[in-house]
Short mmCIF file of C-alpha atoms in Angstrom, two decimals:
data_model
loop_
_atom_site.label_atom_id
_atom_site.label_comp_id
_atom_site.label_asym_id
_atom_site.label_seq_id
_atom_site.Cartn_x
_atom_site.Cartn_y
_atom_site.Cartn_z
CA MET A 1 90.28 -139.89 156.08
CA ARG A 2 88.64 -140.05 152.64
CA SER A 3 91.04 -139.44 149.79
CA THR A 4 90.41 -136.10 148.11
CA LYS A 5 90.66 -135.06 144.50
CA ARG A 6 94.25 -135.35 143.37
CA PRO A 7 95.83 -132.78 141.08
CA ILE A 8 96.72 -133.53 137.49
CA MET A 9 100.49 -133.65 137.66
CA ASN A 10 101.58 -134.30 134.09
CA LYS A 11 100.35 -133.72 130.58
CA ALA A 12 99.46 -136.85 128.64
CA ASP A 13 102.27 -136.26 126.15
CA HIS A 14 104.87 -136.54 128.92
CA LEU A 15 103.55 -139.81 130.35
CA ASN A 16 105.37 -143.02 129.68
CA ILE A 17 102.38 -145.04 128.47
CA ASP A 18 102.72 -148.25 126.50
CA TRP A 19 99.78 -147.68 124.17
CA LYS A 20 100.13 -151.07 122.49
CA ASN A 21 99.75 -152.74 125.86
CA PHE A 22 96.84 -150.42 126.66
CA TYR A 23 94.95 -151.41 123.51
CA ARG A 24 95.76 -155.07 124.14
CA ASN A 25 94.27 -154.89 127.64
CA ILE A 26 91.24 -152.93 126.48
CA PHE A 27 90.67 -155.40 123.67
CA ALA A 28 90.72 -158.22 126.24
CA LEU A 29 87.98 -156.37 128.15
CA VAL A 30 85.91 -155.14 125.21
CA VAL A 31 85.59 -158.42 123.29
CA PRO A 32 83.88 -160.36 126.14
CA LEU A 33 81.78 -157.30 127.03
CA ALA A 34 80.72 -156.84 123.41
CA LEU A 35 79.85 -160.52 123.14
CA GLN A 36 77.74 -160.21 126.29
CA ASN A 37 75.89 -157.23 124.82
CA LEU A 38 75.40 -159.10 121.56
CA ILE A 39 74.04 -162.14 123.37
CA ASN A 40 71.69 -160.00 125.49
CA VAL A 41 70.40 -158.31 122.36
CA GLY A 42 70.09 -161.77 120.82
CA VAL A 43 67.53 -162.71 123.48
CA THR A 44 65.40 -159.70 122.47
CA ALA A 45 66.06 -160.23 118.77
CA THR A 46 64.96 -163.87 119.08
CA ASP A 47 61.58 -162.78 120.45
CA VAL A 48 61.21 -160.04 117.82
CA PHE A 49 62.16 -162.28 114.90
CA MET A 50 60.04 -165.27 115.95
CA LEU A 51 57.03 -163.23 117.06
CA GLY A 52 57.37 -161.09 113.93
CA ARG A 53 56.60 -164.27 112.00
CA VAL A 54 53.36 -164.65 113.98
CA GLY A 55 51.86 -161.17 113.55
CA GLU A 56 52.03 -157.46 114.40
CA ASP A 57 49.78 -157.55 117.47
CA VAL A 58 51.83 -160.29 119.10
CA LEU A 59 55.12 -158.56 118.23
CA SER A 60 53.85 -155.20 119.49
CA GLY A 61 52.49 -156.76 122.71
CA ALA A 62 55.81 -158.40 123.59
CA SER A 63 57.76 -155.27 122.66
CA LEU A 64 55.65 -152.95 124.80
CA ALA A 65 55.54 -155.41 127.69
CA GLY A 66 59.32 -155.45 127.51
CA GLN A 67 59.31 -151.78 128.50
CA ILE A 68 58.50 -152.82 132.09
CA GLN A 69 61.59 -155.03 132.18
CA PHE A 70 63.55 -152.25 130.47
CA ILE A 71 62.72 -149.80 133.26
CA MET A 72 63.60 -152.38 135.91
CA THR A 73 66.87 -153.17 134.15
CA LEU A 74 67.76 -149.50 134.27
CA VAL A 75 67.19 -149.50 138.03
CA PHE A 76 69.51 -152.51 138.22
CA PHE A 77 71.99 -150.58 136.13
CA GLY A 78 71.79 -147.67 138.56
CA ILE A 79 72.31 -150.01 141.49
CA THR A 80 75.31 -151.68 139.90
CA ALA A 81 76.73 -148.41 138.55
CA GLY A 82 76.91 -147.09 142.10
CA CYS A 83 78.61 -150.34 143.08
CA THR A 84 80.96 -150.14 140.10
CA VAL A 85 82.15 -146.64 140.99
CA LEU A 86 83.29 -148.06 144.32
CA THR A 87 84.36 -151.59 143.39
CA ALA A 88 86.51 -150.57 140.42
CA GLN A 89 88.48 -148.18 142.62
CA TYR A 90 88.70 -150.61 145.54
CA TRP A 91 89.89 -153.16 142.99
CA GLY A 92 92.73 -150.77 142.19
CA LYS A 93 93.61 -151.00 145.90
CA LYS A 94 93.04 -154.82 145.89
CA ASP A 95 90.63 -154.46 148.84
CA THR A 96 88.43 -157.51 148.17
CA ASP A 97 86.78 -157.61 151.60
CA THR A 98 85.22 -154.19 150.98
CA ILE A 99 84.13 -155.32 147.51
CA GLU A 100 82.29 -158.29 149.09
CA LYS A 101 80.39 -155.89 151.37
CA ILE A 102 79.43 -153.76 148.37
CA LEU A 103 78.28 -156.89 146.51
CA GLY A 104 76.03 -157.81 149.44
CA MET A 105 74.39 -154.37 149.45
CA GLY A 106 73.86 -154.54 145.69
CA LEU A 107 72.19 -157.97 145.82
CA THR A 108 69.85 -156.94 148.63
CA THR A 109 68.80 -153.78 146.82
CA GLY A 110 68.36 -155.59 143.50
CA LEU A 111 66.14 -158.33 144.95
CA LEU A 112 63.88 -155.79 146.66
CA VAL A 113 63.45 -153.85 143.41
CA ALA A 114 62.78 -157.05 141.43
CA LEU A 115 60.12 -158.13 143.91
CA VAL A 116 58.20 -154.87 143.41
CA PHE A 117 58.29 -155.18 139.61
CA ALA A 118 57.33 -158.86 139.72
CA VAL A 119 54.26 -158.14 141.86
CA LEU A 120 53.16 -155.32 139.54
CA ALA A 121 53.64 -157.46 136.41
CA PHE A 122 51.53 -160.27 137.87
CA ALA A 123 48.83 -158.18 139.54
CA ILE A 124 48.12 -155.34 137.09
CA PRO A 125 49.48 -156.23 133.62
CA GLU A 126 46.61 -154.61 131.68
CA PRO A 127 46.94 -151.18 133.34
CA LEU A 128 50.69 -151.33 132.77
CA MET A 129 50.19 -152.14 129.09
CA SER A 130 47.61 -149.36 128.67
CA ILE A 131 50.35 -146.83 129.49
CA PHE A 132 52.04 -147.69 126.20
CA THR A 133 49.12 -148.34 123.85
CA SER A 134 45.35 -147.98 123.54
CA GLU A 135 44.87 -150.96 121.21
CA GLU A 136 42.97 -153.70 123.03
CA ALA A 137 44.47 -156.58 121.04
CA VAL A 138 48.02 -155.43 121.83
CA ILE A 139 47.18 -154.93 125.53
CA ALA A 140 45.72 -158.45 125.77
CA GLU A 141 48.81 -160.03 124.20
CA GLY A 142 51.18 -158.00 126.36
CA ALA A 143 49.33 -158.96 129.54
CA LYS A 144 49.79 -162.66 128.75
CA TYR A 145 53.52 -162.04 128.38
CA LEU A 146 53.89 -159.99 131.59
CA ARG A 147 52.15 -162.48 133.90
CA ILE A 148 54.71 -165.14 133.01
CA VAL A 149 57.86 -163.14 132.47
CA GLY A 150 57.45 -161.20 135.73
CA VAL A 151 58.73 -164.21 137.67
CA SER A 152 62.04 -163.93 135.78
CA TYR A 153 62.70 -160.50 137.31
CA LEU A 154 63.83 -162.09 140.60
CA PHE A 155 66.38 -164.24 138.78
CA MET A 156 67.57 -161.24 136.79
CA ALA A 157 68.30 -159.33 140.00
CA VAL A 158 70.86 -161.87 141.18
CA THR A 159 72.44 -162.38 137.77
CA GLN A 160 72.77 -158.76 136.70
CA VAL A 161 74.04 -157.39 140.00
CA TYR A 162 76.60 -160.16 140.44
CA LEU A 163 77.91 -160.17 136.88
CA ASN A 164 78.13 -156.38 136.66
CA ILE A 165 80.22 -156.26 139.82
CA MET A 166 82.41 -159.06 138.46
CA ARG A 167 83.01 -156.89 135.40
CA SER A 168 84.25 -154.05 137.59
CA ILE A 169 87.00 -156.34 138.93
CA GLU A 170 87.91 -157.43 135.38
CA ARG A 171 86.17 -160.84 135.57
CA VAL A 172 84.31 -160.45 132.28
CA VAL A 173 84.49 -163.87 130.62
CA VAL A 174 82.11 -165.56 133.07
CA ALA A 175 79.24 -163.32 131.99
CA THR A 176 79.91 -164.16 128.34
CA VAL A 177 79.61 -167.89 129.06
CA VAL A 178 76.50 -167.44 131.24
CA TYR A 179 74.66 -165.29 128.70
CA PHE A 180 75.63 -167.51 125.76
CA LEU A 181 74.19 -170.62 127.40
CA SER A 182 71.13 -168.59 128.38
CA LEU A 183 70.65 -167.54 124.75
CA LEU A 184 70.74 -171.16 123.59
CA VAL A 185 68.05 -172.05 126.14
CA ASN A 186 65.96 -169.07 125.05
CA ILE A 187 66.17 -169.92 121.36
CA GLY A 188 65.35 -173.58 121.95
CA VAL A 189 62.35 -173.03 124.22
CA ASN A 190 61.09 -170.13 122.08
CA GLY A 191 61.17 -172.15 118.88
CA ILE A 192 59.35 -175.10 120.44
CA LEU A 193 56.64 -173.18 122.32
CA ILE A 194 55.99 -170.20 120.04
CA PHE A 195 55.37 -172.36 116.96
CA GLY A 196 54.38 -175.64 118.65
CA LEU A 197 57.25 -177.75 117.35
CA PHE A 198 57.84 -181.45 118.18
CA GLY A 199 54.26 -181.94 119.33
CA ALA A 200 54.34 -179.09 121.90
CA PRO A 201 51.35 -176.72 122.12
CA ARG A 202 51.52 -173.55 119.99
CA LEU A 203 51.62 -170.85 122.69
CA GLU A 204 52.84 -167.88 120.59
CA ILE A 205 53.52 -164.92 122.95
CA ALA A 206 53.15 -167.06 126.10
CA GLY A 207 55.79 -169.40 124.65
CA ALA A 208 58.18 -166.45 124.25
CA ALA A 209 57.60 -165.50 127.90
CA ILE A 210 58.30 -169.06 129.07
CA GLY A 211 61.46 -169.10 126.96
CA THR A 212 62.67 -165.91 128.63
CA LEU A 213 61.86 -167.29 132.10
CA CYS A 214 63.79 -170.51 131.42
CA ALA A 215 66.76 -168.49 130.15
CA ARG A 216 66.83 -166.30 133.29
CA MET A 217 66.62 -169.34 135.56
CA THR A 218 69.55 -170.87 133.70
CA GLU A 219 71.60 -167.68 134.17
CA THR A 220 71.03 -167.60 137.91
CA LEU A 221 71.88 -171.27 138.35
CA LEU A 222 75.16 -170.82 136.46
CA VAL A 223 76.04 -167.68 138.45
CA LEU A 224 75.46 -169.41 141.78
CA LEU A 225 77.56 -172.41 140.71
CA TYR A 226 80.38 -170.08 139.62
CA ALA A 227 80.17 -168.04 142.83
CA GLN A 228 80.25 -171.16 145.00
CA PHE A 229 82.86 -173.32 143.29
CA LYS A 230 84.99 -171.14 140.99
CA ASN A 231 85.33 -167.59 142.25
CA LYS A 232 87.88 -167.59 145.09
CA ILE A 233 88.57 -163.82 144.95
CA VAL A 234 85.22 -162.15 145.68
CA ARG A 235 82.55 -164.35 147.25
CA ILE A 236 78.85 -163.93 147.98
CA ARG A 237 78.68 -163.84 151.78
CA LEU A 238 75.11 -164.09 153.06
CA CYS A 239 75.94 -162.08 156.17
CA TYR A 240 76.66 -159.01 154.00
CA LEU A 241 73.14 -159.15 152.55
CA TYR A 242 71.74 -157.95 155.86
CA ARG A 243 74.77 -156.72 157.83
CA ILE A 244 75.50 -153.35 156.27
CA ASP A 245 78.64 -151.26 156.78
CA ARG A 246 77.43 -147.74 157.63
CA LEU A 247 80.26 -145.85 155.91
CA LEU A 248 80.01 -147.97 152.78
CA LEU A 249 76.24 -147.55 152.78
CA LYS A 250 76.74 -143.78 152.90
CA ASP A 251 79.14 -143.95 149.94
CA TYR A 252 76.87 -146.40 148.11
CA ILE A 253 73.86 -144.12 148.46
CA ARG A 254 75.93 -141.12 147.43
CA TYR A 255 77.09 -142.72 144.20
CA SER A 256 74.17 -145.01 143.37
CA MET A 257 71.08 -142.89 144.10
CA PRO A 258 71.83 -140.16 141.51
CA VAL A 259 72.53 -142.91 138.96
CA ILE A 260 69.33 -144.78 139.85
CA ILE A 261 67.31 -141.57 139.50
CA ASN A 262 69.19 -140.75 136.29
CA GLU A 263 68.58 -144.18 134.78
CA MET A 264 64.96 -144.16 135.91
CA LEU A 265 64.33 -140.80 134.27
CA TRP A 266 66.20 -141.88 131.16
CA GLY A 267 64.33 -145.18 131.10
CA LEU A 268 60.98 -143.50 131.68
CA GLY A 269 61.89 -141.06 128.94
CA THR A 270 62.66 -143.89 126.55
CA SER A 271 59.40 -145.55 127.57
CA CYS A 272 57.59 -142.26 126.99
CA ASN A 273 59.02 -142.25 123.49
CA THR A 274 57.66 -145.77 123.05
CA ALA A 275 54.31 -144.70 124.51
CA VAL A 276 54.05 -141.78 122.10
CA ILE A 277 54.84 -144.07 119.18
CA GLY A 278 52.46 -146.68 120.63
CA HIS A 279 49.56 -144.28 120.23
CA LEU A 280 50.42 -143.72 116.56
CA GLY A 281 49.29 -147.22 115.55
CA SER A 282 50.49 -150.82 115.54
CA ALA A 283 52.46 -150.28 112.30
CA ALA A 284 54.59 -147.62 114.00
CA VAL A 285 55.02 -149.83 117.09
CA ALA A 286 56.10 -152.84 115.04
CA ALA A 287 58.57 -150.76 113.03
CA ASN A 288 59.99 -149.22 116.19
CA SER A 289 60.40 -152.68 117.75
CA VAL A 290 62.65 -153.74 114.87
CA ALA A 291 64.51 -150.39 114.79
CA GLN A 292 65.35 -150.65 118.48
CA VAL A 293 66.80 -154.13 118.05
CA ALA A 294 68.87 -152.85 115.12
CA ARG A 295 70.18 -150.02 117.32
CA GLN A 296 71.12 -152.46 120.07
CA LEU A 297 72.91 -154.74 117.64
CA ALA A 298 74.83 -151.81 116.16
CA GLN A 299 76.02 -150.74 119.60
CA VAL A 300 77.19 -153.99 121.16
CA VAL A 301 80.86 -153.04 120.77
CA VAL A 302 80.19 -149.43 121.74
CA PHE A 303 78.65 -150.41 125.08
CA GLY A 304 81.60 -152.74 125.55
CA ILE A 305 83.84 -149.68 125.26
CA GLY A 306 81.66 -147.77 127.74
CA ASN A 307 81.89 -150.54 130.34
CA ALA A 308 85.62 -150.98 129.72
CA THR A 309 86.07 -147.23 130.21
CA ALA A 310 84.43 -147.30 133.64
CA ILE A 311 86.44 -150.37 134.70
CA TRP A 312 89.81 -149.14 133.45
CA LEU A 313 89.54 -145.53 134.62
CA GLY A 314 88.07 -146.56 137.99
CA LYS A 315 91.00 -148.90 138.61
CA THR A 316 93.48 -146.24 137.46
CA LEU A 317 92.00 -143.60 139.78
CA GLY A 318 91.96 -146.10 142.65
CA GLN A 319 95.69 -146.60 142.06
CA GLY A 320 96.23 -142.86 142.49
CA LYS A 321 97.06 -142.05 138.84
CA PRO A 322 94.72 -139.24 137.72
CA GLU A 323 97.10 -138.01 135.02
CA TYR A 324 97.03 -141.45 133.37
CA ALA A 325 93.23 -141.57 133.64
CA LYS A 326 93.03 -138.28 131.76
CA ALA A 327 95.16 -139.63 128.91
CA TYR A 328 93.21 -142.89 128.73
CA ALA A 329 89.87 -141.06 128.71
CA LYS A 330 90.75 -139.17 125.54
CA ARG A 331 91.50 -142.43 123.73
CA PHE A 332 88.22 -143.94 124.90
CA MET A 333 86.25 -141.01 123.47
CA TRP A 334 87.81 -141.39 120.03
CA LEU A 335 87.16 -145.12 120.09
CA SER A 336 83.49 -144.48 120.88
CA VAL A 337 83.09 -142.13 117.90
CA ILE A 338 84.74 -144.57 115.49
CA LEU A 339 82.71 -147.52 116.71
CA GLY A 340 79.47 -145.50 116.79
CA ALA A 341 79.97 -144.45 113.16
CA SER A 342 80.67 -148.07 112.21
CA GLY A 343 77.44 -149.14 113.92
CA GLY A 344 75.44 -146.49 112.08
CA LEU A 345 76.84 -147.68 108.77
CA LEU A 346 75.87 -151.28 109.59
CA ILE A 347 72.27 -150.19 110.25
CA LEU A 348 72.05 -148.51 106.85
CA ILE A 349 73.52 -151.52 105.05
CA PHE A 350 71.94 -154.48 106.79
CA GLY A 351 68.75 -153.05 108.35
CA PRO A 352 66.61 -153.28 105.20
CA VAL A 353 67.86 -156.83 104.53
CA VAL A 354 66.78 -158.06 107.97
CA SER A 355 63.39 -156.31 107.82
CA SER A 356 62.55 -158.11 104.56
CA PHE A 357 62.29 -161.39 106.50
CA LEU A 358 59.58 -160.07 108.85
CA THR A 359 55.84 -160.18 108.31
CA LEU A 360 55.18 -156.43 108.40
CA SER A 361 52.59 -154.34 106.60
CA ALA A 362 53.61 -151.98 103.79
CA GLN A 363 53.07 -149.01 106.13
CA ALA A 364 55.29 -150.53 108.82
CA GLN A 365 58.00 -151.23 106.24
CA GLU A 366 57.88 -147.58 105.12
CA TYR A 367 58.20 -146.34 108.69
CA LEU A 368 61.05 -148.77 109.33
CA ARG A 369 63.14 -147.49 106.42
CA PHE A 370 63.01 -143.97 107.85
CA MET A 371 63.72 -145.18 111.39
CA PHE A 372 66.85 -146.95 110.16
CA PHE A 373 68.08 -143.64 108.72
CA VAL A 374 67.49 -141.80 112.02
CA MET A 375 69.16 -144.60 113.98
CA SER A 376 72.25 -144.43 111.76
CA TYR A 377 73.24 -141.05 113.21
CA PHE A 378 71.55 -141.48 116.60
CA VAL A 379 73.91 -144.33 117.54
CA ILE A 380 76.97 -142.11 117.01
CA GLY A 381 75.70 -139.58 119.53
CA GLN A 382 74.65 -142.26 121.98
CA ALA A 383 78.02 -144.01 121.68
CA PHE A 384 79.93 -140.85 122.52
CA ASN A 385 77.59 -139.66 125.27
CA SER A 386 77.35 -143.03 127.03
CA THR A 387 81.14 -143.37 127.04
CA VAL A 388 81.56 -139.92 128.56
CA ILE A 389 78.69 -140.04 131.06
CA CYS A 390 78.61 -143.72 132.04
CA GLY A 391 82.29 -144.45 131.55
CA ILE A 392 84.48 -141.41 132.14
CA LEU A 393 82.47 -139.20 134.49
CA ARG A 394 81.05 -141.98 136.67
CA SER A 395 84.43 -143.69 137.05
CA GLY A 396 85.56 -140.77 139.22
CA GLY A 397 82.32 -140.05 141.03
CA ASP A 398 81.01 -137.21 138.82
CA ILE A 399 77.53 -138.71 139.05
CA LYS A 400 74.98 -135.90 139.06
CA PHE A 401 75.84 -134.41 135.68
CA GLY A 402 74.19 -137.29 133.82
CA LEU A 403 71.00 -136.71 135.78
CA TYR A 404 70.88 -133.01 134.93
CA ILE A 405 71.68 -133.42 131.25
CA ASP A 406 69.07 -136.16 130.72
CA VAL A 407 66.35 -134.08 132.35
CA LEU A 408 67.18 -131.09 130.17
CA THR A 409 67.71 -132.79 126.80
CA MET A 410 65.13 -135.56 127.11
CA TRP A 411 62.26 -134.28 129.18
CA CYS A 412 62.51 -130.59 128.35
CA CYS A 413 63.38 -131.03 124.67
CA SER A 414 62.82 -134.24 122.73
CA ILE A 415 59.92 -135.77 124.69
CA LEU A 416 58.04 -132.52 125.24
CA ILE A 417 58.37 -131.32 121.67
CA GLY A 418 57.76 -134.81 120.26
CA ALA A 419 54.55 -135.26 122.28
CA VAL A 420 53.29 -131.84 121.19
CA ALA A 421 54.09 -132.67 117.56
CA ALA A 422 52.21 -135.99 117.84
CA PHE A 423 49.13 -135.06 119.84
CA VAL A 424 48.64 -131.33 119.21
CA PHE A 425 49.85 -130.85 115.64
CA HIS A 426 49.24 -134.48 114.56
CA ALA A 427 52.54 -134.56 112.69
CA ARG A 428 53.59 -137.48 110.54
CA VAL A 429 55.12 -140.50 112.29
CA GLU A 430 58.49 -139.77 110.66
CA VAL A 431 58.59 -136.21 112.02
CA VAL A 432 57.62 -137.31 115.52
CA TYR A 433 60.22 -140.07 115.50
CA ALA A 434 63.04 -137.74 114.41
CA ILE A 435 62.19 -135.32 117.23
CA LEU A 436 61.99 -138.07 119.85
CA MET A 437 65.44 -139.32 118.81
CA SER A 438 67.12 -135.88 118.90
CA ASP A 439 68.27 -135.81 122.54
CA GLU A 440 71.57 -137.65 122.00
CA ILE A 441 72.64 -135.12 119.37
CA ILE A 442 71.85 -132.21 121.70
CA LYS A 443 73.97 -133.78 124.47
CA ILE A 444 77.24 -133.95 122.52
CA PRO A 445 78.60 -130.40 123.02
CA VAL A 446 77.52 -130.36 126.68
CA CYS A 447 79.29 -133.68 127.35
CA ILE A 448 82.49 -132.34 125.76
CA TRP A 449 82.30 -129.26 127.98
CA ARG A 450 81.84 -131.32 131.13
CA TYR A 451 84.66 -133.70 130.26
CA ARG A 452 87.06 -130.77 129.87
CA LYS A 453 86.22 -129.48 133.35
CA TYR A 454 88.02 -132.60 134.78
CA LYS A 455 85.77 -132.75 137.84
CA TRP A 456 85.70 -136.53 137.40
CA LEU A 457 89.36 -137.04 138.38
CA ASN A 458 88.61 -138.23 141.92
CA ASP A 459 89.64 -141.09 144.20
CA VAL A 460 86.41 -142.02 146.03
CA THR A 461 87.74 -144.84 148.21
CA ARG A 462 88.27 -144.91 151.97
CA GLU A 463 91.31 -146.19 153.79
CA LYS A 464 90.86 -149.70 155.24
CA GLN A 465 91.57 -148.49 158.78
CA GLU A 466 88.71 -146.01 158.47
CA LEU A 467 86.26 -148.75 157.45
CA GLU A 468 87.44 -151.13 160.15
CA GLY A 469 87.11 -148.44 162.81
CA ALA A 470 83.56 -147.48 161.81
#
């Protein structure tokens, strides 16, 4: 029979927890995860910095084209989040055979999704770009980028699904190595092809797309080599890509579909924000491109905490220790606030310094200064909310709450009001931007309320005999 929700037996104060050991273990998880996030942001930052030296239209085209990959990545995140809910808890039980079956389902789903996005990027890049901007020059540049970079989506499917599941079983260093080598490839190819160094043709935005494709191919090659020759604990078994366990599929759908829908709506909401800004002019788009990279850089450690939260609490719940999970969760929330505030301070201090190196118009620079201010408090809210929703609640199967709260705060508040302010009242760019970035602040009290309900303290695994008898 499926394990049911277990009661909270002890208060955190009465638990015999070695907090020094806890922080030591979390540090060992967070540092590689933070480095991975930093490296992933570095790939985007490389394109932004190098293309920012070429011109606003090229920078805006690559940034808006990246929204297609952003949406796809969120689908991947939903796929792997559903897997992580299960694998982290099965890891607590040390049931690696079941984890291999879950990995197979995740890879199959990811490749199918990537194929759809790759076909769309190659076949209809201009219509896709026109969703985000009406400027013909930006659409033309973005279409060049999409036709090339779309091929990389297939490689991303394998890499992201595999490495995210490895994280859930506390194998986090491999992703750091893979992404670091990928970043080096990306920087090298970008520099040569964007600017035409060492006798190579000057391809500008097409060079950036080729650099990204080469980086993704490198990632997949390294992952397959690691899976084949190094990882002896959880292997990729081709038979599990098409031979699906019915009970696990039922659990996978239960825990992944709400997350996929949630991430899709959140991603579409973020893309809607970009689309609204995209129709306010190339200066606003260019400024937003830089502001988003600054936000990502400020949150590399925060997202490391979020991922570590899901891994640690999932394993703890799988071990049958809900009272410990409750105590750990409170510490994770405080860490997220502290790190979020630190990230916001870094944006205020270093954001203007970085922007001075980019070739932006005076109008774009003015917009960017205001966007940095908004981002400085936005990242605190996002740090806290992502730790609660993606780390704490999802670790115990409380999946649907994130879907409901994103629909209410994003679609019914910030996006709706922001679009009305932009297109009906023709408000200033700064006013529209502040409204569009307000959803994370609205979420905070609701997330606290949900956390205190403790509906996330669940063991979602099945007994091995049940799976074998299915």
